[in-house]
Coordinates of C-alpha atoms in Angstrom, one line a residue:
X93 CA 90.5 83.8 95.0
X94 CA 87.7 83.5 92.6
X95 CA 86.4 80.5 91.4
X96 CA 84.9 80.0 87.8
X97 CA 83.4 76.5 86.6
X98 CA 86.8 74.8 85.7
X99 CA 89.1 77.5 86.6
X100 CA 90.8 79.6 89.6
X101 CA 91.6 82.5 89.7
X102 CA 94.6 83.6 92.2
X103 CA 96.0 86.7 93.2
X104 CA 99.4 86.3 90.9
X105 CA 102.2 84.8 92.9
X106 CA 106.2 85.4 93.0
X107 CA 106.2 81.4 92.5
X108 CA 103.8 82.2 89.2
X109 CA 106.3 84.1 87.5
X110 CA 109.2 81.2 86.5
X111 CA 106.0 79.8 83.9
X112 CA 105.0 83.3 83.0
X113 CA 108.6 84.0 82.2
X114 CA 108.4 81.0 79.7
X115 CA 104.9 81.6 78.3
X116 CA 105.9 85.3 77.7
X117 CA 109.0 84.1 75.4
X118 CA 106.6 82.0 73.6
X119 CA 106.1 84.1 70.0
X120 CA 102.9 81.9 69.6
X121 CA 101.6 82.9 73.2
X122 CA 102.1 86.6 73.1
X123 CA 101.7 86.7 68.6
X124 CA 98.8 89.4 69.5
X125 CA 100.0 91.0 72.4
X126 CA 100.4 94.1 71.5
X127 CA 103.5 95.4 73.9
X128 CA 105.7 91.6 74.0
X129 CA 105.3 90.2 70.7
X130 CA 108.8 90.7 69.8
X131 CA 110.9 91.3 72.4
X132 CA 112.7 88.7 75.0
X133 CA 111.9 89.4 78.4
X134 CA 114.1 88.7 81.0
X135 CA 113.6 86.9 84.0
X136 CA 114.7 89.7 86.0
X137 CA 112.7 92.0 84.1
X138 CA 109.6 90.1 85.1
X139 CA 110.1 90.1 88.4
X140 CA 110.9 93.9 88.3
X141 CA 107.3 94.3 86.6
X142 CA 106.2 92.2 89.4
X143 CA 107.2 94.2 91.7
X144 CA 105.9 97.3 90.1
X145 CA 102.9 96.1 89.8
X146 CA 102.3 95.3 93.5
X147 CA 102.7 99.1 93.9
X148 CA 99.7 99.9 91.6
X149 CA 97.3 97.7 93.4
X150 CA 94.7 100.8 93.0
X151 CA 94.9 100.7 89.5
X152 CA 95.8 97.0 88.2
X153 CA 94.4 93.5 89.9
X154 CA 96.5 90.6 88.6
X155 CA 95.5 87.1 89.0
X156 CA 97.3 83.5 88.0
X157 CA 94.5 81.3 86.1
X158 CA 94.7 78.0 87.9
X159 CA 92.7 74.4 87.0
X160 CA 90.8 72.5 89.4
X161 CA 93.5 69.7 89.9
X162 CA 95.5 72.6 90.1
X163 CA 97.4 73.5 87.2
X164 CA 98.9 77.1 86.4
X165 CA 97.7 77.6 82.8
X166 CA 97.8 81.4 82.5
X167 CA 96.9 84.8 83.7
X168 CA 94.3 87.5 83.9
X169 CA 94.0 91.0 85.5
X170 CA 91.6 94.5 85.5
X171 CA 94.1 97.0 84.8
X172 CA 93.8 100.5 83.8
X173 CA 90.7 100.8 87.1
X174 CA 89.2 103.9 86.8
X175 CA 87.5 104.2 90.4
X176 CA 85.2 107.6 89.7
X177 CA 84.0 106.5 86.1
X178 CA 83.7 102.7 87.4
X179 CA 85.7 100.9 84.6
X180 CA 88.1 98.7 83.9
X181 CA 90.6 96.8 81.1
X182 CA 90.0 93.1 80.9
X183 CA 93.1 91.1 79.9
X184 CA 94.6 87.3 79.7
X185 CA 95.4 84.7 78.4
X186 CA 96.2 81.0 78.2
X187 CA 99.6 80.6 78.8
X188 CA 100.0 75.9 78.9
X189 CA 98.8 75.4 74.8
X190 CA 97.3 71.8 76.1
X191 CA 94.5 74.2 77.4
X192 CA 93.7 76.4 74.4
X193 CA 90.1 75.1 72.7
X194 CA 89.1 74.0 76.0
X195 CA 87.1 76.5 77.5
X196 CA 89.3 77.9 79.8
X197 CA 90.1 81.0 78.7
X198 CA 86.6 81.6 78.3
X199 CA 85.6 80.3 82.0
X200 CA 88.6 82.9 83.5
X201 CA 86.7 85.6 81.6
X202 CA 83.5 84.9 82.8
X203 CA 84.9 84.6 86.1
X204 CA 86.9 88.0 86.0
X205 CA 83.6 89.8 84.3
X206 CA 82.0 88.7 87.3
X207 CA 84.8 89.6 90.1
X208 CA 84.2 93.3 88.2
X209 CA 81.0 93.8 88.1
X210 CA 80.3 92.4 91.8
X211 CA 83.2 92.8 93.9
X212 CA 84.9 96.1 92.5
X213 CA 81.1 97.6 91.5
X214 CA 82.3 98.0 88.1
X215 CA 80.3 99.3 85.5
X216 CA 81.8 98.8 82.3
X217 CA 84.6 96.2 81.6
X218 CA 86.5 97.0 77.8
X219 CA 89.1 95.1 76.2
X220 CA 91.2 95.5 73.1
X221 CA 91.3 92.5 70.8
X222 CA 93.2 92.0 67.3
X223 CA 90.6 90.8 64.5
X224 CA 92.7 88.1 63.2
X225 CA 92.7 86.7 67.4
X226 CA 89.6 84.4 66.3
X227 CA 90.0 82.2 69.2
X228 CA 89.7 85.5 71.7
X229 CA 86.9 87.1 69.4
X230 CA 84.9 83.9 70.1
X231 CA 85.4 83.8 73.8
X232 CA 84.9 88.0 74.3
X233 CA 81.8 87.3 72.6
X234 CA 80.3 84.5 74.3
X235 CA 80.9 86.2 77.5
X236 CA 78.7 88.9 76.2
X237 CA 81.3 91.8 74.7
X238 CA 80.3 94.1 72.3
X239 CA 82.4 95.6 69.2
X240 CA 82.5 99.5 70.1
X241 CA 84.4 100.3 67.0
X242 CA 88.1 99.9 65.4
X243 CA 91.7 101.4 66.0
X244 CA 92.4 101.4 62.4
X245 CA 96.4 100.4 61.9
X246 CA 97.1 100.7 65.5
X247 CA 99.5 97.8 66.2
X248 CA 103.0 97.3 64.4
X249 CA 103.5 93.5 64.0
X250 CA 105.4 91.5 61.4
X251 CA 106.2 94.2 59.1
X252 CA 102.5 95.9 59.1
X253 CA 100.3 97.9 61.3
X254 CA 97.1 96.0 62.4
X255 CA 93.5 97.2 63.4
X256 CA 92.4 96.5 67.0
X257 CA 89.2 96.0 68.0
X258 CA 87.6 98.0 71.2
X259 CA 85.1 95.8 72.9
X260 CA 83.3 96.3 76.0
X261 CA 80.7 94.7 78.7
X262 CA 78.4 96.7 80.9
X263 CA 77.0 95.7 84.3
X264 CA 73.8 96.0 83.2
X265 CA 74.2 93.6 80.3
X266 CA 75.5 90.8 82.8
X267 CA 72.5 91.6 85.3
X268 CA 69.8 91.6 82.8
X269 CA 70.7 88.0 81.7
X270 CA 71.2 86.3 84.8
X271 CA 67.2 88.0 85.4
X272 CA 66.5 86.3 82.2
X273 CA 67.1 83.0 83.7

């Protein structure tokens, strides 16, 4: 369990997937992902993901981002660990729509950038972003990512191919602000 400022984050549950199974059906939830946004995805199929996924916990972490009260609103993960070059994929999102604009999504990440960089001795922690996601842009940049460059035309969505954006966080980065302080 990690906790952030208004979030926790929990090692994903079977009892997370019913609301992950609805908020992965969602076209305006998963609009940027790149792999789900436009296909249905069964229940069953989610819970067969589930399971595969609890046999890769060497390479892929998973969490269920929680409220204080608590609320499941979403979900996070490091996937894609790479233990000899000390790095990692960064992904989530907001799943409950009441939450977007309210900081959550940017607490999980701080929170998750953290868990990284001091619990899995990360060293670098990338992500791939769409540049029309403004709402993500701001929050990966708040946190501290920086734009590495461009995968021009990389993602098929709506009848055109789309750019995505390779950002990335280093362990010194995080370490030399919180000296700053």
């Amino acid at each position: 369990m990690i906790q952030g400022d208004n979030v926790i984050l929990k090692g994903l549950e079977p009892d997370d997937i019913k609301e992950r199974h609805l908020w992965l059906n969602d076209p305006e939830i998963t609009n940027y992902f790149t792999n789900l946004s436009s296909i249905h995805l069964s229940r069953n199929d989610l819970e067969k993901w589930y399971e595969n996924i609890s046999q890769k916990k060497s390479q892929e972490i998973h969490f269920s981002i929680f409220t204080k009260e608590p609320k499941h609103i979403g979900g996070a993960q490091l996937k894609s660990i790479d233990w000899k070059n000390r790095n990692a994929e960064l992904g989530i999102f907001i799943g409950d729509k009441s939450k977007w604009g309210k900081g959550f999504g940017t607490d999980a990440t701080k929170s998750l950038i953290f868990f990284g960089f001091n619990e899995l001795n990360l060293h670098r922690i990338w992500l791939k972003v769409d540049p029309e996601n403004l709402a993500a842009l701001k929050c990966y940049q708040k946190t501290g990512f920086i734009q590495e460059g461009i995968l021009r035309e990389d993602v098929f969505r709506k009848g055109r191919f789309h750019d995505t954006i390779i950002m990335s966080i280093l362990a010194n980065q995080v370490l030399r602000k919180v000296n700053e302080k």
